[in-house]
């Protein structure tokens, strides 16, 4: 038993998000110092805020899966598959948004259910199962789509577009969607009993079962959440570009996973932070832009990326004890 | 000690293939008593507790009675509903969650949307920690369990049993692999459990611990009850001598 510490101690549950935030601020200070002409203008932020919400919404759902002690690598292929469902329905129904969105989310949900079923009921490793599903689902997408690029210039002036991805002053509308979804999922993860059950599932499932918590159902719902978020990202992506192409999920896998871990959610499960994820996603998205903006060649991006991920993990360990190991 | 047993086992048998894990067990557990259940490895202690807690079914000829009524299709959910709570050795707690989250796990106090009422859970956990004799000033209900000592962890697991109106608490080896002071702490928790009106089945390998808290001893050897009697004035040494007697018999046979 240790002595009571004197003075104010930062509560343990706030440390990961605070650590992620300090790291983000540090990185921004460096970027601003290196390229003030870029980072002190509004334009760069507007540009970044276009794509940040898509990574962040995806990452939010991955916090649940990771905290539940599993991993999901299939989402980069759920995005184009659900997106195809959306694009196809739009074409078939003469732009019935509600129907298309419903079908799109149903496809995402079904993919999540399948992943969850394979992992929990059949007891397969989630890493390998979802890796396989990632291949299978992009394959299915390609077979169904048959290489077609579906352009929707009709969407450009639609009301739905301005609600989903329009802009409010310099702030893209999707930032508000992100804020809303993050708030809801934050409550779900940190305050709702479902969130507690998710964390227990990743920490000590036996303890949960002994207390009557349905661990399998909890994990399945985490995978379903990933599927639904992938569908939402698919819809936003299509509206953002007014185009559907089956490669729209490429480039999500590593940055999104990085956002989860940079945000302070440990890979070992049992814990996670929604606030940290949003900051982690911002960190990741800013690196891509920041490295180029500071005058370095684009080839430096990946190097900068790697350095930031490793440094941030070290920072989390210093700050939060054993959390990130 | 009141007259009507909470749980009564009548001619309970349990066999795995042609091996008897339990043979003709007749046993009563009364309100407000601590029963120490002791015996060697493989004596049938855990099988017996699994049957009482509903995680395993006995062979068909025996009967489990709760409040003098025969129960059918006994299950862990039913056992809990009837006030029989089991505290397991290792699988009881989620280490990375807070004390109050663990105490209320699976029975959270929520509003109608399922949002946990943290304030209320924390308050109740605080009063619970006091009730059970949690002396540490270092931990609050918000501390995560992985900061606690083994004894304190048992305290958290045990306090759940108090909270949920259980009548009979089964403690499976709660002092195993613990330092002396920690074990003493757990024994104090157990006594406080009795003070708050619960009956306890205390399963242990450690004869001193078993003797220290017991009102009654039940000794199992090879699936049979070889001794069932009150502690009375029996000293720890007498009790250990008794245990040796049965163990020796066992070796001879």
Coordinates of C-alpha atoms in Angstrom, one line a residue:
Chain A
X1 CA 0.0 0.0 0.0
X2 CA 1.5 3.3 -1.0
X3 CA 1.2 6.6 0.7
X4 CA -1.4 9.1 -0.4
X5 CA 0.1 11.5 -2.9
X6 CA 0.0 15.2 -2.0
X7 CA -1.3 17.8 -4.4
X8 CA -3.4 17.4 -7.5
X9 CA -3.0 14.2 -9.4
X10 CA -4.5 13.9 -12.8
X11 CA -7.2 11.2 -12.7
X12 CA -6.1 8.1 -14.4
X13 CA -9.0 8.1 -16.8
X14 CA -8.1 11.5 -18.3
X15 CA -4.4 10.7 -18.8
X16 CA -4.6 9.0 -22.2
X17 CA -6.6 11.8 -23.8
X18 CA -4.5 14.4 -22.2
X19 CA -1.3 12.7 -23.4
X20 CA -2.7 12.5 -26.9
X21 CA -3.6 16.2 -26.7
X22 CA -0.2 17.3 -25.5
X23 CA 1.5 15.4 -28.3
X24 CA -0.8 17.0 -30.9
X25 CA -0.1 20.5 -29.6
X26 CA 3.6 19.8 -29.6
X27 CA 3.4 18.6 -33.2
X28 CA 1.4 21.6 -34.3
X29 CA 3.9 24.0 -32.7
X30 CA 6.6 22.3 -34.7
X31 CA 4.6 22.6 -37.9
X32 CA 3.6 26.2 -37.3
X33 CA 7.2 27.1 -36.5
X34 CA 8.4 25.3 -39.6
X35 CA 5.8 26.6 -42.0
X36 CA 3.9 29.6 -40.5
X37 CA 2.8 30.8 -44.0
X38 CA 0.8 27.5 -44.3
X39 CA -0.3 26.7 -40.8
X40 CA -1.4 30.2 -39.9
X41 CA -4.0 30.4 -42.6
X42 CA -7.6 29.2 -42.5
X43 CA -7.3 27.4 -45.9
X44 CA -5.1 24.5 -44.7
X45 CA -7.6 23.7 -41.9
X46 CA -10.6 23.8 -44.2
X47 CA -8.7 21.3 -46.4
X48 CA -7.8 19.1 -43.6
X49 CA -11.3 19.2 -42.1
X50 CA -12.7 17.8 -45.3
X51 CA -11.1 14.4 -44.8
X52 CA -10.5 14.3 -41.0
X53 CA -14.1 13.4 -40.2
X54 CA -14.0 10.3 -42.4
X55 CA -10.9 8.9 -40.7
X56 CA -12.2 9.9 -37.3
X57 CA -15.7 8.4 -37.7
X58 CA -14.1 5.1 -38.8
X59 CA -11.6 5.3 -35.9
X60 CA -14.4 5.8 -33.3
X61 CA -15.8 2.4 -34.1
X62 CA -12.4 0.8 -33.9
X63 CA -11.9 2.1 -30.4
X64 CA -14.8 -0.2 -29.4
X65 CA -13.4 -3.2 -31.1
X66 CA -9.9 -2.6 -29.8
X67 CA -11.1 -2.1 -26.3
X68 CA -13.1 -5.3 -26.6
X69 CA -9.8 -7.1 -27.1
X70 CA -10.3 -7.7 -30.8
X71 CA -9.2 -6.0 -34.0
X72 CA -11.0 -5.3 -37.3
X73 CA -9.0 -5.0 -40.5
X74 CA -12.0 -5.5 -42.8
X75 CA -13.4 -2.0 -42.7
X76 CA -11.4 -0.6 -45.7
X77 CA -13.4 -3.1 -47.8
X78 CA -16.7 -2.6 -46.1
X79 CA -16.5 1.1 -47.1
X80 CA -16.5 0.4 -50.9
X81 CA -19.0 -2.5 -50.6
X82 CA -21.5 -0.5 -48.6
X83 CA -20.7 2.5 -50.8
X84 CA -21.6 0.4 -53.9
X85 CA -24.9 -0.5 -52.3
X86 CA -25.5 3.2 -51.9
X87 CA -24.4 4.2 -55.4
X88 CA -26.3 1.4 -57.0
X89 CA -29.6 2.2 -55.1
X90 CA -29.2 5.9 -56.0
X91 CA -29.0 4.9 -59.7
X92 CA -31.9 2.4 -59.5
X93 CA -34.3 4.6 -57.6
X94 CA -33.6 7.9 -59.3
X95 CA -31.8 9.3 -56.3
X96 CA -33.9 8.2 -53.4
X97 CA -31.4 9.1 -50.7
X98 CA -33.3 7.5 -47.8
X99 CA -33.6 4.1 -49.5
X100 CA -30.0 4.2 -50.6
X101 CA -28.7 5.1 -47.2
X102 CA -30.8 2.4 -45.6
X103 CA -29.5 -0.3 -47.9
X104 CA -25.9 1.0 -47.5
X105 CA -26.1 0.8 -43.7
X106 CA -27.8 -2.6 -43.9
X107 CA -24.9 -3.9 -46.0
X108 CA -22.4 -2.5 -43.5
X109 CA -24.3 -4.0 -40.6
X110 CA -24.4 -7.4 -42.3
X111 CA -20.7 -7.3 -42.8
X112 CA -20.2 -6.5 -39.2
X113 CA -22.5 -9.2 -38.1
X114 CA -20.7 -11.7 -40.2
X115 CA -17.3 -10.7 -38.8
X116 CA -18.7 -10.7 -35.2
X117 CA -20.2 -14.1 -35.8
X118 CA -17.0 -15.6 -37.1
X119 CA -14.9 -14.3 -34.3
X120 CA -17.2 -14.9 -31.3
X121 CA -19.4 -17.9 -32.2
X122 CA -16.8 -19.8 -34.2
X123 CA -13.9 -18.6 -32.0
X124 CA -11.7 -17.5 -34.9
X125 CA -8.9 -15.0 -34.4
X126 CA -10.2 -11.6 -35.3
X127 CA -6.9 -10.5 -36.8
X128 CA -6.9 -13.2 -39.3
X129 CA -10.6 -13.4 -39.9
X130 CA -11.0 -9.7 -40.7
X131 CA -7.8 -9.8 -42.7
X132 CA -9.4 -12.5 -44.8
X133 CA -12.7 -10.6 -44.9
X134 CA -10.9 -7.5 -46.1
X135 CA -9.8 -9.5 -49.2
X136 CA -13.1 -11.2 -49.6
X137 CA -15.2 -8.0 -49.4
X138 CA -13.1 -6.0 -51.8
X139 CA -13.1 -8.9 -54.1
X140 CA -16.9 -9.1 -53.9
X141 CA -17.1 -5.3 -54.5
X142 CA -14.9 -5.6 -57.6
X143 CA -17.0 -8.5 -59.0
X144 CA -20.2 -6.6 -58.4
X145 CA -19.0 -3.3 -59.6
X146 CA -17.1 -4.6 -62.6
X147 CA -14.6 -1.7 -62.7
X148 CA -17.3 0.9 -63.2
X149 CA -16.8 4.5 -62.0
X150 CA -20.1 5.9 -61.1
X151 CA -20.3 9.7 -61.4
X152 CA -23.1 11.6 -59.8
X153 CA -22.9 15.2 -61.1
X154 CA -26.6 15.4 -60.1
X155 CA -25.6 15.3 -56.5
X156 CA -23.6 18.5 -56.7
X157 CA -26.4 20.9 -55.9
X158 CA -28.6 18.6 -53.9
X159 CA -29.9 19.6 -50.5
X160 CA -28.7 16.4 -48.9
X161 CA -25.2 17.2 -50.1
X162 CA -25.1 20.5 -48.4
X163 CA -26.3 18.9 -45.2
X164 CA -23.8 16.1 -45.3
X165 CA -20.7 17.7 -46.8
X166 CA -21.6 21.3 -47.4
X167 CA -19.8 24.0 -45.5
X168 CA -20.7 26.4 -42.8
X169 CA -18.3 29.3 -43.3
X170 CA -14.9 27.7 -43.4
X171 CA -16.0 24.6 -41.6
X172 CA -17.1 21.6 -43.6
X173 CA -20.5 20.1 -42.5
X174 CA -18.9 16.7 -42.0
X175 CA -17.1 18.2 -39.0
X176 CA -20.5 18.6 -37.3
X177 CA -21.4 15.1 -38.1
X178 CA -18.2 14.0 -36.6
X179 CA -18.9 16.0 -33.5
X180 CA -22.4 14.5 -33.1
X181 CA -21.3 10.9 -33.7
X182 CA -18.3 11.3 -31.4
X183 CA -20.6 12.7 -28.7
X184 CA -23.0 9.8 -29.0
X185 CA -20.3 7.2 -29.2
X186 CA -18.4 8.9 -26.4
X187 CA -21.4 8.6 -24.1
X188 CA -21.9 5.0 -25.2
X189 CA -18.3 4.1 -24.6
X190 CA -17.6 6.0 -21.4
X191 CA -21.0 6.4 -19.7
X192 CA -23.3 3.6 -21.0
X193 CA -23.3 0.1 -19.5
X194 CA -22.6 -1.2 -23.0
X195 CA -19.2 0.6 -23.0
X196 CA -18.4 -0.9 -19.7
X197 CA -19.2 -4.4 -21.0
X198 CA -17.0 -3.7 -24.0
X199 CA -14.1 -2.9 -21.8
X200 CA -14.7 -5.9 -19.6
X201 CA -14.9 -8.1 -22.7
X202 CA -11.4 -7.0 -23.6
X203 CA -10.0 -7.1 -20.1
X204 CA -11.5 -10.2 -18.4
X205 CA -14.4 -11.8 -20.3
X206 CA -14.7 -14.4 -17.6
X207 CA -15.4 -11.8 -15.0
X208 CA -18.2 -10.4 -17.2
X209 CA -19.7 -13.8 -17.9
X210 CA -19.7 -14.6 -14.1
X211 CA -21.7 -11.5 -13.6
X212 CA -24.2 -12.3 -16.4
X213 CA -22.8 -10.0 -19.1
X214 CA -23.3 -11.4 -22.6
X215 CA -19.7 -11.1 -23.8
X216 CA -20.3 -12.6 -27.2
X217 CA -23.2 -10.3 -28.0
X218 CA -21.2 -7.3 -26.8
X219 CA -18.3 -8.2 -29.2
X220 CA -20.6 -8.8 -32.1
X221 CA -22.2 -5.4 -31.6
X222 CA -18.7 -3.8 -31.7
X223 CA -18.1 -5.4 -35.1
X224 CA -21.5 -4.2 -36.2
X225 CA -20.7 -0.7 -35.2
X226 CA -17.6 -0.8 -37.4
X227 CA -19.7 -2.0 -40.3
X228 CA -22.3 0.8 -39.7
X229 CA -19.5 3.5 -39.4
X230 CA -17.9 2.2 -42.6
X231 CA -21.2 2.6 -44.4
X232 CA -21.5 6.2 -43.1
X233 CA -18.0 6.9 -44.3
X234 CA -18.9 5.4 -47.6
X235 CA -21.9 7.7 -48.0
X236 CA -19.9 10.8 -47.0
X237 CA -17.1 9.8 -49.3
X238 CA -19.4 9.5 -52.3
X239 CA -21.1 12.9 -51.6
X240 CA -17.7 14.5 -51.1
X241 CA -16.5 13.5 -54.5
X242 CA -19.9 13.0 -56.3
X243 CA -18.3 9.8 -57.5
X244 CA -18.2 6.2 -56.6
X245 CA -15.1 4.2 -57.3
X246 CA -14.4 0.8 -55.8
X247 CA -11.0 1.9 -54.5
X248 CA -12.5 4.5 -52.2
X249 CA -11.6 2.4 -49.1
X250 CA -7.9 2.4 -49.9
X251 CA -5.7 4.4 -47.7
X252 CA -7.9 4.0 -44.6
X253 CA -6.4 1.0 -43.0
X254 CA -3.1 2.2 -41.5
X255 CA -4.0 5.8 -40.7
X256 CA -7.2 4.8 -39.0
X257 CA -5.5 2.1 -36.9
X258 CA -2.7 4.6 -36.1
X259 CA -5.3 7.2 -35.0
X260 CA -6.7 4.6 -32.5
X261 CA -3.3 3.9 -30.9
X262 CA -1.9 7.5 -31.2
X263 CA -5.1 8.5 -29.5
X264 CA -4.2 6.5 -26.4
X265 CA -6.3 3.4 -26.7
X266 CA -4.0 0.5 -25.8
X267 CA -3.7 -2.4 -28.3
X268 CA -4.2 -4.9 -25.4
X269 CA -7.8 -4.2 -24.8
X270 CA -9.8 -3.4 -21.7
X271 CA -9.5 0.4 -22.1
X272 CA -10.0 3.1 -24.7
X273 CA -10.7 6.7 -25.2
X274 CA -13.1 8.4 -27.6
X275 CA -11.7 11.9 -27.0
X276 CA -8.2 10.6 -27.6
X277 CA -9.3 9.0 -30.8
X278 CA -10.5 12.3 -32.2
X279 CA -7.2 13.9 -31.3
X280 CA -5.3 10.9 -32.6
X281 CA -7.1 11.2 -35.9
X282 CA -6.3 14.9 -36.1
X283 CA -2.6 14.1 -35.4
X284 CA -2.5 11.5 -38.2
X285 CA -4.3 13.7 -40.7
X286 CA -2.1 16.7 -39.9
X287 CA 1.1 14.7 -40.4
X288 CA 0.2 13.9 -44.0
X289 CA -0.4 17.5 -44.8
X290 CA 2.2 18.9 -42.4
X291 CA 5.2 17.1 -43.7
X292 CA 4.6 18.3 -47.2
X293 CA 3.7 21.8 -46.1
X294 CA 7.0 22.2 -44.2
X295 CA 8.7 22.0 -47.6
X296 CA 9.8 18.4 -47.4
X297 CA 9.3 16.1 -50.3
X298 CA 6.1 13.9 -50.2
X299 CA 8.4 10.9 -49.9
X300 CA 9.0 12.0 -46.3
X301 CA 5.4 11.5 -45.3
X302 CA 5.6 7.9 -44.3
X303 CA 8.8 8.5 -42.4
X304 CA 7.2 11.3 -40.5
X305 CA 4.2 9.1 -39.9
X306 CA 6.3 6.3 -38.4
X307 CA 8.3 8.5 -36.2
X308 CA 5.1 10.2 -34.8
X309 CA 3.4 6.9 -34.1
X310 CA 6.4 5.5 -32.2
X311 CA 7.0 8.7 -30.3
X312 CA 3.4 9.0 -29.3
X313 CA 3.3 5.5 -27.9
X314 CA 6.4 6.2 -25.9
X315 CA 4.8 9.4 -24.7
X316 CA 1.6 7.5 -23.6
X317 CA 3.7 5.0 -21.7
X318 CA 5.6 7.7 -19.8
X319 CA 2.3 9.5 -19.1
X320 CA -0.1 6.7 -18.3
X321 CA 2.1 4.0 -16.9
X322 CA 1.6 0.6 -18.4
X323 CA -1.4 1.5 -20.3
X324 CA -0.2 1.3 -23.9
X325 CA 1.9 -1.8 -23.6
Chain B
X1 CA -28.8 -20.2 14.2
X2 CA -32.3 -20.5 13.0
X3 CA -33.9 -23.8 12.2
X4 CA -34.6 -23.9 8.5
X5 CA -31.6 -24.5 6.2
X6 CA -31.2 -22.1 3.2
X7 CA -29.7 -24.9 1.1
X8 CA -30.2 -28.6 1.8
X9 CA -28.5 -31.3 -0.2
X10 CA -30.1 -34.8 -0.1
X11 CA -28.2 -37.8 -1.4
X12 CA -26.4 -35.8 -4.0
X13 CA -24.0 -37.7 -6.2
X14 CA -21.8 -36.6 -9.1
X15 CA -19.9 -38.9 -11.3
X16 CA -17.7 -38.3 -14.3
X17 CA -17.8 -41.5 -16.3
X18 CA -17.4 -44.2 -13.7
X19 CA -15.5 -42.0 -11.2
X20 CA -17.5 -40.6 -8.3
X21 CA -16.6 -37.0 -7.6
X22 CA -19.2 -36.8 -4.9
X23 CA -20.9 -39.7 -3.2
X24 CA -24.1 -39.5 -1.1
X25 CA -23.7 -36.0 0.1
X26 CA -26.2 -34.9 2.7
X27 CA -25.5 -31.4 3.9
X28 CA -27.4 -28.4 5.3
X29 CA -26.4 -24.8 5.2
X30 CA -28.2 -22.6 7.8
X31 CA -28.6 -18.8 8.0
X32 CA -25.9 -16.8 9.7
X33 CA -23.2 -19.5 9.9
X34 CA -19.8 -19.7 8.4
X35 CA -19.0 -23.2 7.2
X36 CA -15.5 -24.1 6.4
X37 CA -15.3 -26.7 3.7
X38 CA -11.9 -28.3 3.7
X39 CA -10.3 -31.3 2.0
X40 CA -7.4 -32.3 -0.2
X41 CA -7.1 -31.6 -3.9
X42 CA -9.7 -33.8 -5.7
X43 CA -11.7 -34.3 -2.5
X44 CA -14.7 -32.8 -4.3
X45 CA -14.8 -29.3 -2.8
X46 CA -15.1 -27.5 -6.1
X47 CA -17.6 -30.0 -7.5
X48 CA -19.7 -29.5 -4.5
X49 CA -19.7 -25.7 -4.8
X50 CA -20.4 -25.9 -8.5
X51 CA -23.5 -27.9 -7.7
X52 CA -24.7 -25.5 -5.1
X53 CA -24.0 -22.5 -7.3
X54 CA -25.8 -24.1 -10.2
X55 CA -22.9 -24.2 -12.7
X56 CA -23.0 -28.0 -12.7
X57 CA -25.9 -30.4 -12.4
X58 CA -25.7 -33.3 -9.9
X59 CA -26.6 -36.9 -11.0
X60 CA -30.3 -37.4 -11.3
X61 CA -31.0 -39.3 -8.1
X62 CA -30.1 -36.5 -5.6
X63 CA -32.1 -33.5 -4.6
X64 CA -31.2 -29.8 -4.0
X65 CA -33.6 -28.0 -1.7
X66 CA -33.7 -24.3 -1.2
X67 CA -35.9 -23.1 1.7
X68 CA -37.2 -26.6 2.0
X69 CA -38.4 -26.8 -1.5
X70 CA -36.9 -29.1 -4.1
X71 CA -35.5 -27.1 -7.1
X72 CA -35.5 -28.4 -10.6
X73 CA -33.2 -27.3 -13.5
X74 CA -30.9 -25.6 -11.0
X75 CA -28.8 -23.0 -12.8
X76 CA -26.4 -20.2 -11.8
X77 CA -29.0 -17.6 -12.8
X78 CA -31.5 -19.3 -10.5
X79 CA -29.0 -19.6 -7.7
X80 CA -28.3 -15.9 -7.9
X81 CA -32.0 -15.1 -7.9
X82 CA -32.4 -17.2 -4.8
X83 CA -29.6 -15.3 -3.0
X84 CA -26.7 -17.7 -3.5
X85 CA -23.7 -15.8 -4.7
X86 CA -20.3 -17.3 -5.6
X87 CA -17.0 -15.4 -5.4
X88 CA -14.5 -17.1 -7.7
X89 CA -10.8 -17.0 -7.1
X90 CA -9.4 -15.5 -10.3
X91 CA -12.3 -14.7 -12.6
X92 CA -14.1 -12.3 -10.4
X93 CA -12.8 -8.9 -11.4
X94 CA -12.0 -6.8 -14.5
X95 CA -8.7 -5.4 -13.5
X96 CA -8.6 -2.3 -15.6
X97 CA -12.0 -1.0 -14.6
X98 CA -12.7 1.0 -11.5
X99 CA -13.8 -0.5 -8.2
X100 CA -17.4 0.8 -8.6
X101 CA -17.6 -0.5 -12.1
X102 CA -16.7 -3.9 -10.9
X103 CA -19.0 -3.8 -7.9
X104 CA -22.0 -3.1 -10.2
X105 CA -20.9 -5.1 -13.2
X106 CA -23.9 -6.8 -14.8
X107 CA -26.3 -5.0 -12.5
X108 CA -25.5 -1.3 -13.2
X109 CA -27.6 1.4 -11.9
X110 CA -28.7 3.2 -15.1
X111 CA -31.3 5.7 -16.3
X112 CA -33.8 4.4 -18.9
X113 CA -31.3 4.9 -21.7
X114 CA -28.7 2.7 -20.1
X115 CA -26.4 5.5 -19.0
X116 CA -24.7 4.6 -15.8
X117 CA -25.6 6.7 -12.7
X118 CA -22.0 7.1 -11.6
X119 CA -22.7 9.3 -8.6
X120 CA -25.1 6.8 -7.1
X121 CA -22.8 3.8 -7.8
X122 CA -19.8 5.6 -6.3
X123 CA -21.8 6.6 -3.2
X124 CA -23.0 3.1 -2.7
X125 CA -19.6 1.6 -3.3
X126 CA -18.2 4.0 -0.7
X127 CA -20.6 2.9 2.0
X128 CA -20.1 -0.7 1.0
X129 CA -16.4 -0.4 1.4
X130 CA -16.9 1.0 4.9
X131 CA -19.4 -1.7 5.8
X132 CA -17.0 -4.5 4.8
X133 CA -14.1 -3.0 6.8
X134 CA -12.1 -1.6 4.0
X135 CA -9.5 0.3 5.9
X136 CA -7.4 1.6 3.1
X137 CA -7.5 5.4 2.8
X138 CA -5.6 5.3 -0.5
X139 CA -8.3 3.9 -2.8
X140 CA -11.5 5.5 -3.8
X141 CA -14.3 3.8 -5.7
X142 CA -12.8 5.4 -8.8
X143 CA -9.4 3.6 -8.4
X144 CA -8.9 0.8 -10.9
X145 CA -8.7 -2.7 -9.5
X146 CA -5.2 -3.4 -10.8
X147 CA -3.8 -1.1 -8.1
X148 CA -5.2 -3.2 -5.3
X149 CA -3.6 -5.9 -3.3
X150 CA -4.9 -9.5 -3.5
X151 CA -6.8 -9.1 -0.3
X152 CA -8.4 -5.8 -1.3
X153 CA -9.5 -7.4 -4.6
X154 CA -11.2 -10.2 -2.6
X155 CA -12.8 -7.4 -0.6
X156 CA -14.3 -5.9 -3.8
X157 CA -15.6 -9.2 -5.0
X158 CA -17.0 -10.0 -1.6
X159 CA -18.7 -6.6 -1.3
X160 CA -20.7 -7.4 -4.4
X161 CA -22.3 -10.2 -2.5
X162 CA -23.4 -7.9 0.3
X163 CA -24.8 -5.4 -2.2
X164 CA -27.1 -7.8 -4.0
X165 CA -29.0 -9.2 -1.0
X166 CA -27.4 -12.6 -1.1
X167 CA -28.1 -15.0 1.8
X168 CA -25.4 -17.5 1.1
X169 CA -22.0 -16.5 -0.2
X170 CA -19.6 -19.2 -1.5
X171 CA -15.9 -18.1 -1.3
X172 CA -13.7 -20.3 -3.4
X173 CA -10.1 -20.3 -1.9
X174 CA -10.2 -16.6 -1.1
X175 CA -6.9 -16.6 0.8
X176 CA -4.8 -18.8 -1.5
X177 CA -1.3 -17.4 -2.3
X178 CA -1.8 -14.4 0.0
X179 CA 0.6 -12.9 2.5
X180 CA -0.4 -13.2 6.1
X181 CA -1.6 -9.6 6.5
X182 CA -3.6 -9.9 3.3
X183 CA -5.2 -13.1 4.4
X184 CA -6.0 -11.6 7.7
X185 CA -7.7 -8.8 5.9
X186 CA -9.8 -11.2 3.9
X187 CA -10.8 -13.1 7.0
X188 CA -12.0 -9.8 8.5
X189 CA -14.1 -9.3 5.3
X190 CA -15.6 -12.7 5.8
X191 CA -16.5 -12.0 9.4
X192 CA -18.1 -8.7 8.4
X193 CA -20.0 -10.7 5.8
X194 CA -21.5 -12.8 8.6
X195 CA -22.2 -9.7 10.7
X196 CA -24.3 -8.3 7.9
X197 CA -26.4 -11.4 8.1
X198 CA -25.0 -13.6 5.4
X199 CA -24.1 -17.3 5.5
X200 CA -20.8 -18.2 4.1
X201 CA -19.3 -21.3 2.7
X202 CA -15.5 -20.8 3.1
X203 CA -13.4 -23.2 0.9
X204 CA -9.8 -23.4 1.8
X205 CA -6.6 -25.4 1.7
X206 CA -5.3 -23.5 4.7
X207 CA -6.4 -25.1 7.9
X208 CA -5.6 -22.1 10.0
X209 CA -7.7 -19.8 7.9
X210 CA -10.5 -22.3 7.8
X211 CA -10.4 -22.7 11.6
X212 CA -10.2 -19.0 12.2
X213 CA -13.5 -18.0 10.6
X214 CA -15.6 -21.2 10.9
X215 CA -18.6 -21.9 13.0
X216 CA -18.8 -25.4 11.6
X217 CA -16.4 -27.7 9.7
X218 CA -17.2 -30.0 6.8
X219 CA -14.3 -32.2 5.8
X220 CA -14.4 -33.9 2.4
X221 CA -12.3 -36.8 1.4
X222 CA -12.6 -38.6 -1.9
X223 CA -16.0 -37.3 -2.6
X224 CA -17.4 -38.2 0.8
X225 CA -18.2 -36.2 3.9
X226 CA -16.0 -37.6 6.6
X227 CA -16.7 -34.9 9.2
X228 CA -19.5 -32.4 9.8
X229 CA -19.6 -30.7 13.1
X230 CA -19.5 -27.4 15.0
X231 CA -16.3 -25.8 15.9
X232 CA -17.3 -25.5 19.5
X233 CA -14.2 -25.3 21.6
X234 CA -12.0 -27.1 19.1
X235 CA -8.6 -25.5 18.9
X236 CA -6.7 -25.0 15.6
X237 CA -4.3 -27.7 16.7
X238 CA -7.2 -30.1 17.4
X239 CA -8.7 -29.3 14.0
X240 CA -5.4 -29.9 12.2
X241 CA -5.0 -33.2 14.0
X242 CA -8.4 -34.1 12.9
X243 CA -7.5 -33.3 9.3
X244 CA -4.4 -35.4 9.6
X245 CA -6.4 -38.3 10.9
X246 CA -8.6 -38.4 7.8
X247 CA -5.7 -37.8 5.5
X248 CA -3.7 -40.7 7.0
X249 CA -6.7 -43.0 6.8
X250 CA -6.8 -42.1 3.2
X251 CA -3.2 -42.9 2.6
X252 CA -3.5 -46.3 4.3
X253 CA -6.5 -47.5 2.4

